[in-house]
XYZ file of C-alpha atoms in Angstrom:
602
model
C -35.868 -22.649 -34.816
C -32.880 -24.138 -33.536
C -30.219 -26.590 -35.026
C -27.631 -29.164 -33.811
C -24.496 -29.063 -35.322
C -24.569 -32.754 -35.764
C -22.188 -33.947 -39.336
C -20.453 -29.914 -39.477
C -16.691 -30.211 -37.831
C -15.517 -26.772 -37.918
C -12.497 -26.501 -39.871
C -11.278 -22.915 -38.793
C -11.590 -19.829 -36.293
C -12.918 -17.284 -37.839
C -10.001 -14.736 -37.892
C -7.728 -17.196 -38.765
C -8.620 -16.959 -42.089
C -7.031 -14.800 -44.666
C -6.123 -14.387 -48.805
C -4.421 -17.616 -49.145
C -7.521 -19.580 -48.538
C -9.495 -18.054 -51.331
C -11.228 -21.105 -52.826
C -11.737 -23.247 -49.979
C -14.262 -24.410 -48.237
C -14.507 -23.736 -44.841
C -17.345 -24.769 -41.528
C -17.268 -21.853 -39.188
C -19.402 -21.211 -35.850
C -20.063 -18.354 -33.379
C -22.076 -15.898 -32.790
C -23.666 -13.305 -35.222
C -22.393 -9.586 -33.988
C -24.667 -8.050 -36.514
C -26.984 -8.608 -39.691
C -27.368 -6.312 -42.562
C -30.411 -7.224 -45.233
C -29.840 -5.016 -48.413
C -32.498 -6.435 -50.401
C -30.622 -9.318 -51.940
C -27.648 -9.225 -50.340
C -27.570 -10.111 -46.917
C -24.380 -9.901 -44.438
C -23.783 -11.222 -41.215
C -20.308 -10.863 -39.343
C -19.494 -14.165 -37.651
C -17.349 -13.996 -34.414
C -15.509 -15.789 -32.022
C -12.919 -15.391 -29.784
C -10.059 -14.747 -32.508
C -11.840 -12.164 -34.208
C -14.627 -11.337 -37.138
C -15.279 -12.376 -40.538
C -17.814 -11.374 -43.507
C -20.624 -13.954 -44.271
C -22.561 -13.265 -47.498
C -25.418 -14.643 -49.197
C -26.585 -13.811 -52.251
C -29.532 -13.994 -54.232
C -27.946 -16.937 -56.014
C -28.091 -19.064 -52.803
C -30.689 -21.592 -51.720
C -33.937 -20.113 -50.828
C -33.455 -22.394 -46.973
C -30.149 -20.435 -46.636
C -31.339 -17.158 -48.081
C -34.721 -17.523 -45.427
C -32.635 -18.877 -42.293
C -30.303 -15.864 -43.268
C -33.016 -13.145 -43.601
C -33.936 -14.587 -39.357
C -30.520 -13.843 -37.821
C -30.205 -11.678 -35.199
C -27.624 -10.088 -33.193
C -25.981 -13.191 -31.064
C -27.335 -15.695 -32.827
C -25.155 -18.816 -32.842
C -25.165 -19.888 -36.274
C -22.937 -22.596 -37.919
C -22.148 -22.223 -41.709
C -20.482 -23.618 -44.095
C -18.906 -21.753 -47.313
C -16.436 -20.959 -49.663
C -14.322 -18.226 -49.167
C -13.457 -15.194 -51.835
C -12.083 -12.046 -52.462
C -14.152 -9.168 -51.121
C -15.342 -6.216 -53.895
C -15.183 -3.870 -51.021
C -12.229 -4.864 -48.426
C -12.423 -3.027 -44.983
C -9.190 -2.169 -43.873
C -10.551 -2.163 -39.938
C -10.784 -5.754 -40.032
C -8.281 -8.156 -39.546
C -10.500 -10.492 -42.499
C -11.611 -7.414 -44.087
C -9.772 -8.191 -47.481
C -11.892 -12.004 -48.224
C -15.432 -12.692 -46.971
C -17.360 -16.356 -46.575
C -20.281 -17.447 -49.216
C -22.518 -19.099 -47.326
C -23.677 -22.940 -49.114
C -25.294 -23.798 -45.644
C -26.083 -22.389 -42.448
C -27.986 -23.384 -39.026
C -29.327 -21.400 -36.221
C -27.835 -23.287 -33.500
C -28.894 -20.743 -30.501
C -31.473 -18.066 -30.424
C -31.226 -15.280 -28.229
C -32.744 -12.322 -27.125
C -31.804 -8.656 -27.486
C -29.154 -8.200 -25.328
C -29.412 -5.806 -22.435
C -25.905 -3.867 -23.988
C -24.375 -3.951 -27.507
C -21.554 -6.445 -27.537
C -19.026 -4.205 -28.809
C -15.178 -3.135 -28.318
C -15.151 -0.650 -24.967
C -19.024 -0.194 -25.233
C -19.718 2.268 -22.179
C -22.275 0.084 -20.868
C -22.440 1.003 -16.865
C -20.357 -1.419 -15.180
C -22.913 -2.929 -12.357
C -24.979 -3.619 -15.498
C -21.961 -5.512 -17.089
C -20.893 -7.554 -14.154
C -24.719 -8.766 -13.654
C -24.105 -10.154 -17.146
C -20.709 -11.088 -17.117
C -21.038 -13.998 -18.983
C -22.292 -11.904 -22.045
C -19.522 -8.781 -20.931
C -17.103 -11.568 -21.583
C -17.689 -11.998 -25.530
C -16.697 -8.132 -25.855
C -13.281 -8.392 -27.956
C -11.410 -6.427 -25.404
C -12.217 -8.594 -22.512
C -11.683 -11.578 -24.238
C -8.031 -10.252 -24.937
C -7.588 -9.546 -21.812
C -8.097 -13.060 -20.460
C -6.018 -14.532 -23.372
C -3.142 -11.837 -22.285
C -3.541 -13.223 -18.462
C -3.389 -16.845 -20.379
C -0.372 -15.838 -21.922
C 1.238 -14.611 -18.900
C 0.353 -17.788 -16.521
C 1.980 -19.705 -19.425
C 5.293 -18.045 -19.041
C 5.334 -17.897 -15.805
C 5.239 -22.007 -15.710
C 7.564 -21.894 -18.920
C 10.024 -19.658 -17.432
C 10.576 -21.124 -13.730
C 10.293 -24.757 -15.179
C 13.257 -23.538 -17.318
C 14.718 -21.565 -13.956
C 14.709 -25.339 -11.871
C 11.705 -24.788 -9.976
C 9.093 -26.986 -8.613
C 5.563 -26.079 -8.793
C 3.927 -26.791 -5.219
C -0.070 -26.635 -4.431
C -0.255 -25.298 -1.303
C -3.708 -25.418 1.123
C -6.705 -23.789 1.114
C -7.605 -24.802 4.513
C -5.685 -23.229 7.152
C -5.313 -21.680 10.568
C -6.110 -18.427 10.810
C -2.870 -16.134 11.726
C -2.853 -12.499 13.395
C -0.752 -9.592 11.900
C -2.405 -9.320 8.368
C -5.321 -8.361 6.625
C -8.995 -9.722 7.733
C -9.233 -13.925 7.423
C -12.178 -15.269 5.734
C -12.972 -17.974 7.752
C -14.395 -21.211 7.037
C -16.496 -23.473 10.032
C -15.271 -27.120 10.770
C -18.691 -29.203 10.623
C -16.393 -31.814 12.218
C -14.822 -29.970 14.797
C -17.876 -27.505 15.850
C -17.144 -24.335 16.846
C -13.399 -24.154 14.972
C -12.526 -22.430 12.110
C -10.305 -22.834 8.805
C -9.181 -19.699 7.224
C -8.526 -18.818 3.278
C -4.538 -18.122 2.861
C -3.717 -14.602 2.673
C -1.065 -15.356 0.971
C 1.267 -19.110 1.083
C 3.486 -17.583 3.193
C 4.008 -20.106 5.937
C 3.896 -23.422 3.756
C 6.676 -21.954 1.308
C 8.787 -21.154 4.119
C 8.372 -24.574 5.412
C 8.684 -26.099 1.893
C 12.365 -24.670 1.854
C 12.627 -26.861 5.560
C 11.661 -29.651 3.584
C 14.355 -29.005 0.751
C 12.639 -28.751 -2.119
C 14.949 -25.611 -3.021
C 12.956 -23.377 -5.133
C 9.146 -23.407 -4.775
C 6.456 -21.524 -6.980
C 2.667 -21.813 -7.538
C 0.076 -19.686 -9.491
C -1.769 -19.231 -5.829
C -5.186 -18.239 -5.270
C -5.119 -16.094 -1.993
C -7.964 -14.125 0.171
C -7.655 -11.310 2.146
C -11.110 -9.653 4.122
C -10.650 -6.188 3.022
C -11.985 -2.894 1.316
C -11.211 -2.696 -2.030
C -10.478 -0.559 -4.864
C -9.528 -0.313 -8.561
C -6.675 -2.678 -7.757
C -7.798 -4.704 -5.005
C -10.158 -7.802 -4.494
C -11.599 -9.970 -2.355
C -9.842 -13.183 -3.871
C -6.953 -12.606 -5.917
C -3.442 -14.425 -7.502
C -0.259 -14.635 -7.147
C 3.394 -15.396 -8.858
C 4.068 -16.727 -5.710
C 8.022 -18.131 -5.263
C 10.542 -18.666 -2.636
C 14.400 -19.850 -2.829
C 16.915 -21.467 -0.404
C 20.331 -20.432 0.021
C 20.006 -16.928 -1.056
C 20.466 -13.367 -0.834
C 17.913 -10.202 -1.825
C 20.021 -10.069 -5.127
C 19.449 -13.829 -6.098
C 15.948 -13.350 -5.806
C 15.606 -9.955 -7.509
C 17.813 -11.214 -10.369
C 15.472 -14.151 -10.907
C 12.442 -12.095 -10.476
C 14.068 -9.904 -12.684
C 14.388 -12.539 -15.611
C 10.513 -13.582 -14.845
C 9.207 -9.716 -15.798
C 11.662 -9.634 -18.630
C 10.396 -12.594 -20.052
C 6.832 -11.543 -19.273
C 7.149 -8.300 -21.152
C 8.682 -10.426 -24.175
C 6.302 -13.137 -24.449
C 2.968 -11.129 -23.976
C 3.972 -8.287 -25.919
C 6.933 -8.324 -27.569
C 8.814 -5.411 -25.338
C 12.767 -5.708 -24.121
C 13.355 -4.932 -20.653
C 16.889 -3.273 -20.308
C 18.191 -5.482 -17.413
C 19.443 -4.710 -14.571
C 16.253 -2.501 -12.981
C 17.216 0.491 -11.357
C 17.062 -0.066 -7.376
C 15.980 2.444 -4.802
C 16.003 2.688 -1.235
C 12.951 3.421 1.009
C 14.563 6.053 1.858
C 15.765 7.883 -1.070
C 12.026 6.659 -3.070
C 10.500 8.621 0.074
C 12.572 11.645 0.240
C 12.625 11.998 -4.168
C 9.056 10.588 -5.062
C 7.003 10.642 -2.153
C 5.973 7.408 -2.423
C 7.105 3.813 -1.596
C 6.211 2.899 -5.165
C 7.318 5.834 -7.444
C 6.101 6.711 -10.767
C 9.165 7.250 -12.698
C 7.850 8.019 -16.029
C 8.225 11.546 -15.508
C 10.804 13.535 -14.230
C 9.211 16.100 -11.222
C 10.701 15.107 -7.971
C 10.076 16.095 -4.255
C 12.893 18.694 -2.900
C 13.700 19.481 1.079
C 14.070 23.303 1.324
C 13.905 22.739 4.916
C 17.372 25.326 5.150
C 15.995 27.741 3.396
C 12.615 27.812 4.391
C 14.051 28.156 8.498
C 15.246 31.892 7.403
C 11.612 32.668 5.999
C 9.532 34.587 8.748
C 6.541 32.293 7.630
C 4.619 31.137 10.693
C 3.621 27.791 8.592
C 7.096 26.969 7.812
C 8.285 27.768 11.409
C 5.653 25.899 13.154
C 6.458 22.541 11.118
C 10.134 22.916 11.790
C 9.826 23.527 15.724
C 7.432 20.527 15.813
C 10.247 18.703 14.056
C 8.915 18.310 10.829
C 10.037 19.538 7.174
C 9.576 21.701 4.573
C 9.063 20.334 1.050
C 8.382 21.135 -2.246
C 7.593 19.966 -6.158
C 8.775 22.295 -9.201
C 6.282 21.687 -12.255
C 7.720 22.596 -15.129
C 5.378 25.167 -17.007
C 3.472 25.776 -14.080
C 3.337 29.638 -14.111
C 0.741 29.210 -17.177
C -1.832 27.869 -14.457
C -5.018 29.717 -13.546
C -5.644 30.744 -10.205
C -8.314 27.997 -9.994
C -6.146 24.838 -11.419
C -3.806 25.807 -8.360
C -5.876 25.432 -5.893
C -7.261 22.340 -7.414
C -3.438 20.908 -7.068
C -3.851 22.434 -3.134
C -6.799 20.647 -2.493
C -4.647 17.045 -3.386
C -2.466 18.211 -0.768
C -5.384 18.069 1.873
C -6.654 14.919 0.614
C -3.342 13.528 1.940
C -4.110 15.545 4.881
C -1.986 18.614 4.670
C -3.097 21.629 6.259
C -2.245 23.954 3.242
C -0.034 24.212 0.339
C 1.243 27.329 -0.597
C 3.183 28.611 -4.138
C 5.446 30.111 -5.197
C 5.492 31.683 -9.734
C 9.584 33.190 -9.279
C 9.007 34.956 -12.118
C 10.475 38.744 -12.917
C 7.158 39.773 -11.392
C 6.710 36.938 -8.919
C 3.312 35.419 -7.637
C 2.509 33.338 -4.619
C -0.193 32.859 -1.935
C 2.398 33.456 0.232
C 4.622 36.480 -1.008
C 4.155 39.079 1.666
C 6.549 37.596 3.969
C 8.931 36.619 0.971
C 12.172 39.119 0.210
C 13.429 39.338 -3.020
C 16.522 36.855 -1.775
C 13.788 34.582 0.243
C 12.543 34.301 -3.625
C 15.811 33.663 -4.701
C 16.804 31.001 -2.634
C 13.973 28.960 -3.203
C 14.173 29.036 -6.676
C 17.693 27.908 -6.908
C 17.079 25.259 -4.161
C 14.335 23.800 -6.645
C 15.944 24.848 -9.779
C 13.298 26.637 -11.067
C 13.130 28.839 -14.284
C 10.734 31.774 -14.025
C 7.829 29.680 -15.984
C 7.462 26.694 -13.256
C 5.574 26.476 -10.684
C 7.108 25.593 -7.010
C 3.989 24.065 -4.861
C 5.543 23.764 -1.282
C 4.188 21.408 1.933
C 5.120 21.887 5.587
C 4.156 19.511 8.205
C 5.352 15.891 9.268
C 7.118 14.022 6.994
C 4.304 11.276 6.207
C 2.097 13.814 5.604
C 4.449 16.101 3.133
C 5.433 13.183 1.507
C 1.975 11.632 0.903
C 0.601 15.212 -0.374
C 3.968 16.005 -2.788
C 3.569 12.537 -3.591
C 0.444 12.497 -4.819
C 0.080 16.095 -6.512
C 3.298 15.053 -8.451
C 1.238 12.205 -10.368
C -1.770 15.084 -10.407
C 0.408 17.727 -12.020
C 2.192 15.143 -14.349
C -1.257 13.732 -15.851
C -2.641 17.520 -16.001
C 0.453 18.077 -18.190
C -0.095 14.909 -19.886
C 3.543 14.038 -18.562
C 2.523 10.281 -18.570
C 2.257 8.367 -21.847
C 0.399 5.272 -22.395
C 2.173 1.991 -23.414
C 5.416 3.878 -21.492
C 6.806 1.933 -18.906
C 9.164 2.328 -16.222
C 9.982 -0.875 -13.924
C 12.484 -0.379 -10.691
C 12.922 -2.109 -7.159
C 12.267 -0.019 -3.877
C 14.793 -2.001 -1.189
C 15.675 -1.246 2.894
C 12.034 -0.975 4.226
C 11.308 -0.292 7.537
C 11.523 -3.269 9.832
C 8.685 -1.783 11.301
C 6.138 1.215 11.296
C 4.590 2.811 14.299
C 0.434 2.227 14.319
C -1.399 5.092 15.716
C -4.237 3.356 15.951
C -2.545 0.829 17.747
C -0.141 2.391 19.563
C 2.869 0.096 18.535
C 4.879 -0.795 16.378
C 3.870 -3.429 13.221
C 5.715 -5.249 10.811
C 5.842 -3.376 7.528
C 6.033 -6.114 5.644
C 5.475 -9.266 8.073
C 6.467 -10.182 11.112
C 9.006 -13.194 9.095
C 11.023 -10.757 7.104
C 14.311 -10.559 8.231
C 16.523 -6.968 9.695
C 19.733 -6.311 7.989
C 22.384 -7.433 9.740
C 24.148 -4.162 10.391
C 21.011 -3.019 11.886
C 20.438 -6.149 14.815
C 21.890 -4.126 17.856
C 18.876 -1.779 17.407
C 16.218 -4.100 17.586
C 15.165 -3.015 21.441
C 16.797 0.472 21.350
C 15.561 2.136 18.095
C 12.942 0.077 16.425
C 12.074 3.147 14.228
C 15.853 2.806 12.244
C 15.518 -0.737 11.537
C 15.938 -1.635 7.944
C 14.680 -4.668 6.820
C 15.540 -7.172 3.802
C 12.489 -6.672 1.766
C 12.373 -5.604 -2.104
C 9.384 -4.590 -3.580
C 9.094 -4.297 -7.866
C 7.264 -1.778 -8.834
C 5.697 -1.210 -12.129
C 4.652 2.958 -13.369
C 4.196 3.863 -10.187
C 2.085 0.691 -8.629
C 3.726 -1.960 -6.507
C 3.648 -5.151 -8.885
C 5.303 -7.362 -5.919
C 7.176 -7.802 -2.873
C 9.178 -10.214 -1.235
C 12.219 -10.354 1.322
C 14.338 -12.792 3.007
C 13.314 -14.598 5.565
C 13.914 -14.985 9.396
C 15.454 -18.461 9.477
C 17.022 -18.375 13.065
C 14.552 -19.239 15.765
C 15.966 -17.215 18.680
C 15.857 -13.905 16.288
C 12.011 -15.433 15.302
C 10.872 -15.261 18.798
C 13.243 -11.456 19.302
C 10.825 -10.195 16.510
C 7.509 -11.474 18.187
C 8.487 -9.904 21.119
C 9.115 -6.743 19.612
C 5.203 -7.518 17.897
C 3.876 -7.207 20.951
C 3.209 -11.479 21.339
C 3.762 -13.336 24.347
C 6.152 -16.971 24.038
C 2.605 -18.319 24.848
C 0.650 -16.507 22.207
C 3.773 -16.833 19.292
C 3.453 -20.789 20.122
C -0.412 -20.938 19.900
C 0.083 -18.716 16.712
C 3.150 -19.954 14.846
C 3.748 -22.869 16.925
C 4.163 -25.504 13.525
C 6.498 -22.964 12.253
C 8.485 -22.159 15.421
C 8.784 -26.245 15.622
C 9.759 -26.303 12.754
C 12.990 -24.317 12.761
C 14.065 -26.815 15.180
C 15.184 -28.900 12.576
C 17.621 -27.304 10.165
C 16.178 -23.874 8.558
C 18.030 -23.087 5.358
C 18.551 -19.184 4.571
C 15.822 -18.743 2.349
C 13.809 -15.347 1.134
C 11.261 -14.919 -2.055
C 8.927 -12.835 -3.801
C 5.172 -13.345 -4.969
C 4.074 -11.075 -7.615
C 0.203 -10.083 -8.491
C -0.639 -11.876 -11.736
C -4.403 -9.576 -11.863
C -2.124 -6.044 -11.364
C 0.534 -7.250 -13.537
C -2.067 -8.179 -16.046
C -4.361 -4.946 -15.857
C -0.746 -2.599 -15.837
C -0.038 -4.304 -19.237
C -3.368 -4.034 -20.852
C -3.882 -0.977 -19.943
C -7.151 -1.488 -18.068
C -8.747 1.061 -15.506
C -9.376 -1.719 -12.740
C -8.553 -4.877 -11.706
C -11.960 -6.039 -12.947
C -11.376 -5.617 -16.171
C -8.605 -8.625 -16.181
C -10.891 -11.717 -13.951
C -13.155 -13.310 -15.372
C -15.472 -13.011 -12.572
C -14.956 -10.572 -9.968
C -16.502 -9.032 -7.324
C -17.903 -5.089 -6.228
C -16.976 -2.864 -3.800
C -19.299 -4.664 -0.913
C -17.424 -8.203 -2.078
C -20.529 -9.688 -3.729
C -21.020 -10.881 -7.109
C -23.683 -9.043 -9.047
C -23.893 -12.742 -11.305
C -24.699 -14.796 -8.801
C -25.801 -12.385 -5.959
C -23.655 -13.920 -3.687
C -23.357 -13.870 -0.669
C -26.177 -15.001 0.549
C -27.777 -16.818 3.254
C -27.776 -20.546 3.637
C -30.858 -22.781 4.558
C -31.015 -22.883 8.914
C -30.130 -26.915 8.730
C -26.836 -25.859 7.132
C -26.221 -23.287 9.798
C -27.496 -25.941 12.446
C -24.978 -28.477 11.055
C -21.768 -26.345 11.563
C -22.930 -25.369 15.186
C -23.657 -21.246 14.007
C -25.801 -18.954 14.913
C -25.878 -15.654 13.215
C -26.523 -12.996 15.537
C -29.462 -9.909 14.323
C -28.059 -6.866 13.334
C -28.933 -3.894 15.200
C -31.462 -2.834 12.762
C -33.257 -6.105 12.769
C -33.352 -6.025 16.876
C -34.698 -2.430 16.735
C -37.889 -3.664 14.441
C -38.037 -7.058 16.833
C -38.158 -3.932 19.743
C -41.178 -2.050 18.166
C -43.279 -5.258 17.400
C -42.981 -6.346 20.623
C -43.713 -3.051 22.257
């Protein structure tokens, strides 16, 4: 049997409710989380997306309500109206637990069947099983705060950069598909067959040529796409805080970006920033950290002992050196208590990251090391005053090429802080990393890329050594980083066409190719380019850093798996041939299809 809700207005949200509306009557829908019959007595708890409440009815009710009552089942939506009182038992978990509802009248508005997982707070349903059924993952109280936290923070985003005199700008969709970035997804012109739109990546071009136009200070809540593999943190489509300035410097737009977090942290959960961030330089985060966007919630830091390990007769540390490379190490405090076996567990992080080895060093009064026959008693020494080590750490040491030390350190410093349990939850440490690399040498390419991309500006001091020493160019680009995650990144912008075209040059593009490319933008700065630099922050990481959550998932409403599809919908899938036919495409067999073709026809 179900009901309309026709002549019931519901006069409250469920957890709105509380002692001082004790004697009123109230209408109430949403969905039954569970039903208890106790022979007589019969309770449901009512929810919705503010919280729970206590429905009773008694024997004293009407035998309609009492029957309708004694047919609820879990996620039943039910309408009621009743009179709330004190309860005789209060239950101190519940935000209503001190007043429940007696029901006068109540419909089944919705059946429904057994769900296939409870609809409770962090139920360890598996997760393919939860994304197939998003739409019933989505009543789970912890998801639901999650989106109303990501509400929260889209709402001072607009608040605070309305308040901050900008102007917020919808940028395309539809655009033309740009090199020097991740994948494109691509969208076919039925109009113009055989030519493609792409998704942005990112607004990057329109918000540069926004600033052109003079509209001073641009931001959007943009939706942007990038054809990729993902991860925990990563998706398919995702959005940014995106904003840009004219007439500015790196500090103007770290200072406003600055404000934006602050206020962020304030509105959504009622934390002070201390203003200014600390700011670090590539450099320094790489030689200290390890990592571009350092963890700084603990206090273990990456040390060069390249000196002292050159007087060591170690082959390893000699053969890094000669090949130009360095000698590195991590002191974890308390270390000397570890087995044999959690050692080599922190060794085999180290070769994740690709290191050959990693060998240690215990300097206590009767030292231990996977290395200490070719250590002297002063070889012991040295290194433990070089890493300023007391006789219970534990000095884990790297030699090879400095991407590779500093992506193993890195990495084994976050394993050995969250072994120690080093790393608190609802701590957290905000800075900016500044000076990247202009560029960064692709192996895979064999040139040089833009670190950031290929419209981020050099510093100045650093503009003679464009052509001569592309390796040592520093660039103007800030990123924020967030416990050890990069929350954003920005930088100012190239706004000098002759310097443009010296960069795509140095990209490896021809004038003809940078025109076909760029060739609006490059136009464009024909006409009076104001300085101009910005930022775009990721609303889903900032949101899933500040809830907590284990993946980026966990904070979109609908999201997609490791392949890119949706388990909801099953997309992607094919499309009907006329469709295909219409937009001038052919899609090619893949080789496994062409081998079965192959053996029929044989």
């Amino acid at each position: 049997m179900q009901e309309s809700i026709n002549g019931m207005k519901r006069t409250s949200m469920c957890a709105e409710l509380g002692e001082a509306n004790v004697g009123e009557q109230v209408t109430l829908m949403g969905w039954c989380h569970k039903c208890r019959d106790m022979g007589g007595l019969i309770f449901i708890t009512l929810r919705d997306r503010t919280g729970e409440i206590q429905l009773v009815v008694t024997p004293e009710s009407s035998e309609e309500v009492k029957t309708k009552a004694a047919s609820v089942r879990s996620e039943y939506v039910l309408a009621i109206r009743g009179d709330v009182q004190l309860r005789s038992a209060p239950n101190d978990k519940m935000k209503t637990g001190k007043i429940e509802v007696a029901v006068t009248e109540l419909r089944i508005v919705s059946e429904s069947e057994t769900p296939p997982f409870y609809i409770e707070e962090d139920d360890t349903a598996n997760e393919q099983l939860r994304l197939k059924y998003r739409y019933l993952d989505l009543r789970r109280p912890n998801m639901q705060r999650n989106l109303m936290l990501r509400h929260k923070i889209a709402k001072a985003s607009r608040d605070y950069f309305d308040e901050a005199g900008f102007i917020e700008i919808e940028t395309p969709m539809l655009g033309l598909s740009t090199p020097e970035g991740a994948r494109d997804y691509l969208v076919p012109s039925r109009v113009k067959n055989g030519s493609f739109f792409a998704l942005p990546q990112s607004p990057q071009l329109y918000k540069q040529l926004l600033m052109l136009a003079g509209y001073d200070r641009y931001v959007q809540i943009a939706k942007c796409f990038r054809d990729e593999d993902l991860r925990a943190d990563r998706q398919p489509e995702f959005t940014q805080v995106d904003l840009e300035m004219s007439f500015v410097d790196c500090d103007d737009v770290m200072n406003v970006t600055e404000g934006f977090v602050s206020r962020v942290f304030k509105d959504a959960l009622g934390i002070d920033i201390q203003l200014p961030l600390r700011r670090i330089t590539w450099q320094e985060a790489m030689d200290r950290y390890g990592s571009d966007k350092p963890d700084l919630r603990f206090d273990i830091e990456l040390k060069d002992i390249s000196d002292v390990a050159s007087k060591i007769d170690f082959v390893v540390f000699k053969s890094a050196l000669e090949a130009g490379g360095t000698v590195r190490a991590v002191c974890v405090p308390g270390g000397a208590k570890f087995t044999r076996k959690e050692i080599d567990a922190l060794g085999e992080v180290c070769k994740t990251y690709k290191a050959k080895g990693m060998a240690w060093l215990v300097p206590s009064s009767e030292p231990r090391g996977s290395f200490l026959k070719f250590l002297t008693p002063d070889d012991i020494a040295a290194i433990k005053d070089a890493m300023g080590a007391s006789e219970e750490d534990l000095i884990c040491i790297v030699a090879d090429k400095k991407k590779v030390v500093w992506d193993a350190l890195g990495n084994l410093r976050i394993a050995a802080a969250n072994k120690l349990g080093l790393i608190k939850d609802g701590d957290f440490k905000l800075c900016w990393v500044t000076e990247f690399p202009m560029f960064e040498y692709s192996e895979e390419e064999g040139r040089y890329m833009a670190m950031h991309h290929p419209f981020t500006c050099p510093m100045d001091e650093d503009l003679d050594n464009l052509e001569s020493d592309q390796g040592n160019v520093r660039s103007k680009a800030y990123d924020i980083v967030l416990n050890g995650c990069e929350l954003g990144g920005g930088s100012i912008r190239i706004h000098d066409r002759a310097l443009q075209m010296r960069i795509f040059k140095l990209l490896g593009f021809t004038e003809e190719t940078a025109q076909e490319q760029f060739g609006f933008l490059l136009d464009a700065f024909k006409y009076g380019v104001p300085p101009h630099g910005g930022l775009a922050i990721g609303l889903d990481r900032f949101v899933m850093l500040l809830t907590g959550a284990g993946s980026i998932r966990e904070v979109i409403a609908f999201p997609k798996v490791q392949n890119s599809s949706d388990l909801m919908t099953e997309a992607p899938q094919p499309v009907a041939l006329k469709q295909l036919e219409e937009l001038g495409i052919q899609v090619a067999k893949s080789s496994e299809e062409e081998d079965i073709d192959n053996l029929v026809m044989d």
